[in-house]
Coordinates of C-alpha atoms in Angstrom, one line a residue:
M1 CA 10.1 -5.5 14.6
I2 CA 9.0 -2.4 16.6
P3 CA 11.3 -2.1 19.6
N4 CA 9.5 -2.3 23.1
N5 CA 10.5 1.2 24.3
L6 CA 8.7 2.6 21.2
L7 CA 5.6 0.5 22.0
K8 CA 5.5 1.6 25.6
Y9 CA 5.9 5.2 24.3
F10 CA 3.1 4.8 22.0
K11 CA 0.8 3.3 24.5
G12 CA 1.6 6.0 27.1
F13 CA 0.4 8.5 24.3
S14 CA -3.1 6.5 24.3
K15 CA -3.9 6.8 28.0
E16 CA -6.1 10.1 27.5
F17 CA -8.0 10.8 24.5
P18 CA -9.0 14.3 23.6
S19 CA -12.7 15.2 22.9
Y20 CA -12.0 15.5 19.2
F21 CA -11.1 11.6 19.3
R22 CA -15.0 11.0 19.5
V23 CA -16.0 13.0 16.5
K24 CA -17.4 10.7 13.7
N25 CA -15.9 10.6 10.3
P26 CA -13.2 13.2 11.2
N27 CA -12.1 15.4 8.2
F28 CA -8.6 15.8 6.9
F29 CA -7.7 18.5 9.4
L30 CA -8.7 16.7 12.5
M31 CA -6.9 13.7 11.2
M32 CA -4.0 15.7 10.7
R33 CA -4.1 17.2 14.2
Y34 CA -4.2 13.6 15.5
Y35 CA -1.1 12.5 13.4
L36 CA 1.0 15.5 14.2
R37 CA 0.6 14.6 18.0
K38 CA 1.7 11.1 17.5
P39 CA 5.3 9.6 17.7
T40 CA 4.9 8.5 14.1
F41 CA 5.1 12.1 12.9
R42 CA 8.9 11.9 14.2
Y43 CA 9.6 9.0 12.2
L44 CA 8.2 10.8 9.0
L45 CA 10.6 13.8 9.7
Q46 CA 13.3 11.2 10.1
L47 CA 12.8 10.0 6.6
F48 CA 12.4 13.5 5.4
F49 CA 16.1 14.5 6.7
K50 CA 17.4 11.2 5.1
N51 CA 16.7 12.7 1.6
P52 CA 15.1 16.1 1.7
F53 CA 15.8 16.9 -1.9
R54 CA 14.1 13.9 -3.0
I55 CA 11.1 14.6 -0.9
I56 CA 11.0 18.4 -1.9
F57 CA 11.2 17.3 -5.5
N58 CA 8.4 14.7 -5.2
T59 CA 6.2 17.6 -3.2
L60 CA 6.6 19.9 -6.3
F61 CA 6.0 17.3 -8.9
Y62 CA 3.2 15.3 -7.1
L63 CA 1.2 17.5 -4.8
P64 CA -0.3 19.5 -7.6
K65 CA -1.5 16.6 -9.6
V66 CA -3.0 15.0 -6.0
F67 CA -5.1 18.4 -5.7
W68 CA -6.2 18.1 -9.2
I69 CA -7.2 14.3 -8.8
N70 CA -9.1 14.8 -5.6
F71 CA -11.1 17.5 -7.4
L72 CA -11.9 15.2 -10.4
N73 CA -12.8 12.5 -7.8
K74 CA -15.6 14.4 -6.6
F75 CA -17.4 13.7 -10.1
N76 CA -16.1 10.2 -10.1
K77 CA -18.2 7.4 -8.9
R78 CA -15.4 4.8 -8.3
D79 CA -15.5 3.4 -4.9
F80 CA -11.6 3.4 -4.6
Y81 CA -8.9 6.1 -4.9
A82 CA -6.1 6.1 -7.6
D83 CA -3.5 8.6 -8.2
S84 CA -1.9 6.3 -10.9
K85 CA -3.1 4.5 -14.0
I86 CA -4.0 1.1 -13.5
K87 CA -1.8 -0.1 -16.2
N88 CA 1.1 1.7 -14.7
V89 CA 0.5 -0.4 -11.5
I90 CA 0.1 -3.6 -13.4
I91 CA 3.6 -2.9 -15.1
D92 CA 5.4 -2.2 -12.1
F93 CA 4.0 -5.1 -10.2
S94 CA 4.9 -7.3 -13.3
K95 CA 8.4 -6.4 -12.4
G96 CA 8.2 -6.9 -8.7
K97 CA 8.4 -3.2 -8.2
G98 CA 6.1 -2.0 -5.3
F99 CA 4.1 -3.4 -2.7
I100 CA 0.8 -4.3 -1.3
T101 CA -0.3 -3.6 2.3
I102 CA -3.4 -5.2 3.9
S103 CA -4.8 -4.2 7.4
Y104 CA -4.6 -6.8 10.0
C105 CA -8.2 -6.3 10.9
Q106 CA -9.1 -7.9 7.5
K107 CA -7.8 -11.3 8.9
P108 CA -10.2 -13.6 10.4
F109 CA -10.5 -13.9 14.1
D110 CA -9.3 -17.5 13.9
C111 CA -6.5 -16.9 11.7
P112 CA -3.9 -19.8 12.3
D113 CA -1.0 -17.0 12.2
G114 CA -2.8 -14.9 14.8
R115 CA -4.8 -11.7 13.9
F116 CA -2.9 -9.1 15.4
S117 CA 0.3 -10.4 13.7
Y118 CA 2.7 -9.6 10.7
K119 CA 2.5 -13.0 9.6
C120 CA 0.3 -14.2 6.9
S121 CA 1.9 -17.5 5.7
A122 CA -1.1 -18.9 3.7
S123 CA 0.4 -22.4 4.4
Y124 CA -2.7 -23.8 6.3
E125 CA -5.6 -25.8 4.6
R126 CA -8.1 -23.4 6.0
C127 CA -6.2 -20.3 4.6
K128 CA -7.5 -21.4 1.2
R129 CA -11.0 -20.1 2.2
C130 CA -9.6 -16.7 2.9
F131 CA -9.5 -13.8 0.5
L132 CA -5.9 -12.9 1.6
Y133 CA -4.7 -16.3 0.6
Q134 CA -5.3 -15.4 -2.8
V135 CA -3.5 -12.0 -2.6
K136 CA -0.4 -13.6 -0.7
T137 CA 0.1 -16.4 -3.3
K138 CA -0.1 -14.0 -6.3
C139 CA 2.3 -11.6 -4.7
D140 CA 4.7 -14.4 -4.1
K141 CA 4.6 -15.3 -7.8
L142 CA 5.4 -11.7 -8.5
N143 CA 8.1 -11.5 -5.8
L144 CA 6.1 -8.4 -4.7
D145 CA 6.4 -7.1 -1.1
Y146 CA 3.6 -7.9 0.9
Y147 CA 2.7 -6.6 4.3
I148 CA 0.1 -7.1 7.0
V149 CA -0.2 -3.5 8.8
L150 CA -0.6 -3.4 12.3
G151 CA -0.8 0.5 12.9
D152 CA 0.8 3.8 12.0
L153 CA 3.9 3.3 13.4
D154 CA 4.4 -0.1 11.8
S155 CA 3.5 1.6 8.5
V156 CA 6.4 4.0 8.9
W157 CA 8.7 1.9 10.7
N158 CA 8.5 -1.3 8.8
I159 CA 7.0 -0.4 5.4
L160 CA 7.7 3.2 4.3
S161 CA 11.2 3.3 5.5
N162 CA 12.1 0.2 3.9
Q163 CA 10.3 0.7 0.5
F164 CA 12.0 4.5 0.8
D165 CA 15.4 3.1 0.8
K166 CA 14.5 0.3 -1.9
Y167 CA 12.9 2.5 -4.5
L168 CA 13.0 6.1 -5.9
S169 CA 9.5 5.5 -7.0
A170 CA 7.2 2.5 -7.2
S171 CA 3.4 1.5 -7.1
Y172 CA 1.4 0.2 -4.3
I173 CA -2.2 -1.1 -3.5
L174 CA -3.4 -0.6 0.3
T175 CA -6.5 -1.4 2.0
T176 CA -7.7 0.8 4.8
C177 CA -10.4 3.0 6.2
N178 CA -11.6 6.3 4.7
M179 CA -10.0 8.3 7.7
V180 CA -6.6 7.0 6.8
L181 CA -7.0 7.2 3.3
N182 CA -7.7 11.0 3.5
V183 CA -4.2 11.5 4.7
V184 CA -2.1 8.8 3.0
K185 CA -3.3 10.0 -0.3
Y186 CA -1.4 13.3 0.4
I187 CA 1.7 11.7 2.3
S188 CA 2.7 8.7 0.0
P189 CA 3.2 10.6 -3.2
L190 CA 5.7 13.0 -1.2
F191 CA 7.8 9.7 -0.8
G192 CA 7.6 8.5 -4.4
F193 CA 4.7 6.1 -4.1
T194 CA 1.6 6.2 -6.0
G195 CA -1.1 3.6 -6.8
I196 CA -4.5 2.5 -5.6
I197 CA -6.3 2.8 -2.1
L198 CA -9.1 0.3 -1.6
P199 CA -11.4 1.7 1.2
F200 CA -13.3 -0.7 3.7
N201 CA -17.0 -1.1 3.1
K202 CA -17.5 -3.1 6.4
G203 CA -16.1 -2.6 9.7
S204 CA -14.3 0.5 9.4
C205 CA -13.5 2.8 12.4
L206 CA -15.9 5.8 12.6
T207 CA -13.8 7.8 15.1
I208 CA -10.3 8.2 16.0
Y209 CA -10.8 6.8 19.5
A210 CA -11.8 3.5 18.0
Y211 CA -8.9 3.8 15.4
E212 CA -6.5 4.5 18.2
L213 CA -7.7 1.4 20.2
S214 CA -7.2 -0.7 16.8
E215 CA -3.8 0.4 16.7
F216 CA -3.1 -2.3 19.7
G217 CA -5.4 -5.0 18.5
Y218 CA -8.5 -4.0 20.0
K219 CA -10.8 -4.5 17.0
N220 CA -13.8 -6.6 17.5
V221 CA -14.9 -6.5 13.9
Q222 CA -13.4 -8.0 10.8
T223 CA -13.2 -5.4 8.2
D224 CA -13.6 -6.2 4.3
I225 CA -13.5 -4.4 0.9
S226 CA -16.2 -4.5 -1.7
D227 CA -16.7 -7.5 -4.1
D228 CA -15.7 -5.0 -7.1
N229 CA -12.6 -4.0 -5.2
K230 CA -11.5 -7.6 -4.5
K231 CA -12.2 -8.3 -8.2
L232 CA -10.1 -5.2 -9.1
L233 CA -7.3 -6.3 -6.9
I234 CA -7.1 -9.9 -8.1
D235 CA -7.3 -8.7 -11.9
I236 CA -4.4 -6.3 -11.4
L237 CA -2.3 -9.2 -10.0
D238 CA -3.4 -11.7 -12.5
K239 CA -2.6 -9.3 -15.5
A240 CA 1.0 -8.5 -13.8
I241 CA 1.5 -12.4 -13.5
A242 CA 0.5 -12.8 -17.2
I243 CA 2.9 -10.2 -18.4
K244 CA 5.9 -11.7 -16.2
E245 CA 5.1 -15.0 -17.4
N246 CA 4.7 -13.8 -21.2
Y247 CA 8.2 -11.9 -20.8
K248 CA 9.9 -15.1 -19.4
K249 CA 8.4 -17.1 -22.5
N250 CA 9.7 -14.5 -25.0
S251 CA 13.0 -14.4 -23.4
R252 CA 13.4 -18.2 -23.7
S253 CA 12.5 -18.1 -27.2
I254 CA 15.1 -15.5 -28.0
N255 CA 17.6 -17.6 -26.3
L256 CA 16.8 -20.4 -28.3
G257 CA 16.9 -18.3 -31.6
E258 CA 13.4 -18.8 -32.5
K259 CA 11.8 -16.3 -34.8
L260 CA 9.1 -14.0 -33.1
P261 CA 6.3 -12.4 -34.9
L262 CA 6.3 -8.5 -35.0
L263 CA 4.1 -7.2 -32.2
D264 CA 1.9 -4.4 -33.0
G265 CA 3.7 -4.1 -36.4
K266 CA 7.0 -2.7 -34.6
A267 CA 10.3 -4.0 -33.4
H268 CA 10.5 -4.5 -29.7
I269 CA 13.2 -4.9 -27.2
Y270 CA 13.4 -7.3 -24.4
H271 CA 15.8 -7.2 -21.7
T272 CA 17.4 -10.2 -19.9
N273 CA 19.7 -10.4 -17.1
Q274 CA 22.5 -11.5 -19.6
R275 CA 22.1 -9.2 -22.6
R276 CA 19.7 -7.0 -24.5
H277 CA 17.8 -8.3 -27.7
R278 CA 16.1 -6.4 -30.5
V279 CA 13.3 -8.5 -31.8
L280 CA 12.7 -7.6 -35.4

């Protein structure tokens, strides 16, 4: 949880909004101007000094690729952003490596766990009618980290910091508005995380002013992603689950001494917690 003294500091920051907070659909430079004055930026700096060589390496390795991907995306009609191949995301997820973040504003207003809340237990009967129920239950099958994001400070304090300590690199999928997408796509690779960002097609904040208010739970619209992106997210999770279950099945067969057929005409190596097996 975020300490109360940080929350007070964060709220104090929001008392007076600069004029550029009311510009509709702010560009990358206005968003950076906004983020640089926020307390969140201090915690990004703390992460940098935690392991500066790792972040410098990631910057040199990933940033040119990100600029190239952004250039190619100008000619791409996809309604999502990706700086990693989908198959790489699926493979990482099948190993439980990575995370999914969902913005709290996607939760229904009558969410039994509370709307402006980290909780998404998916344990109530009415939860089964919610799209997030499908995502949460599939993440549980994969032992994949699943987060409900309450705001920027939360993203750094509770998510990025934890994942940075946990993995050198990993895949992610997150849902957010285009304003945040335009910043996250440059920042996340520097910490070793690449993946897919699914933008809202409904209920997005159009100004920094509205976004800043949403940081404290003042969001009177339920956001959502497109049906195509919902299908993409579920398909990725389903394929990751299938790979994980197939791996378990093959591991059991090997342990039982059963002969397995050649896969793609080649010998394959399977790894279990106990030993390494070569399948001929």
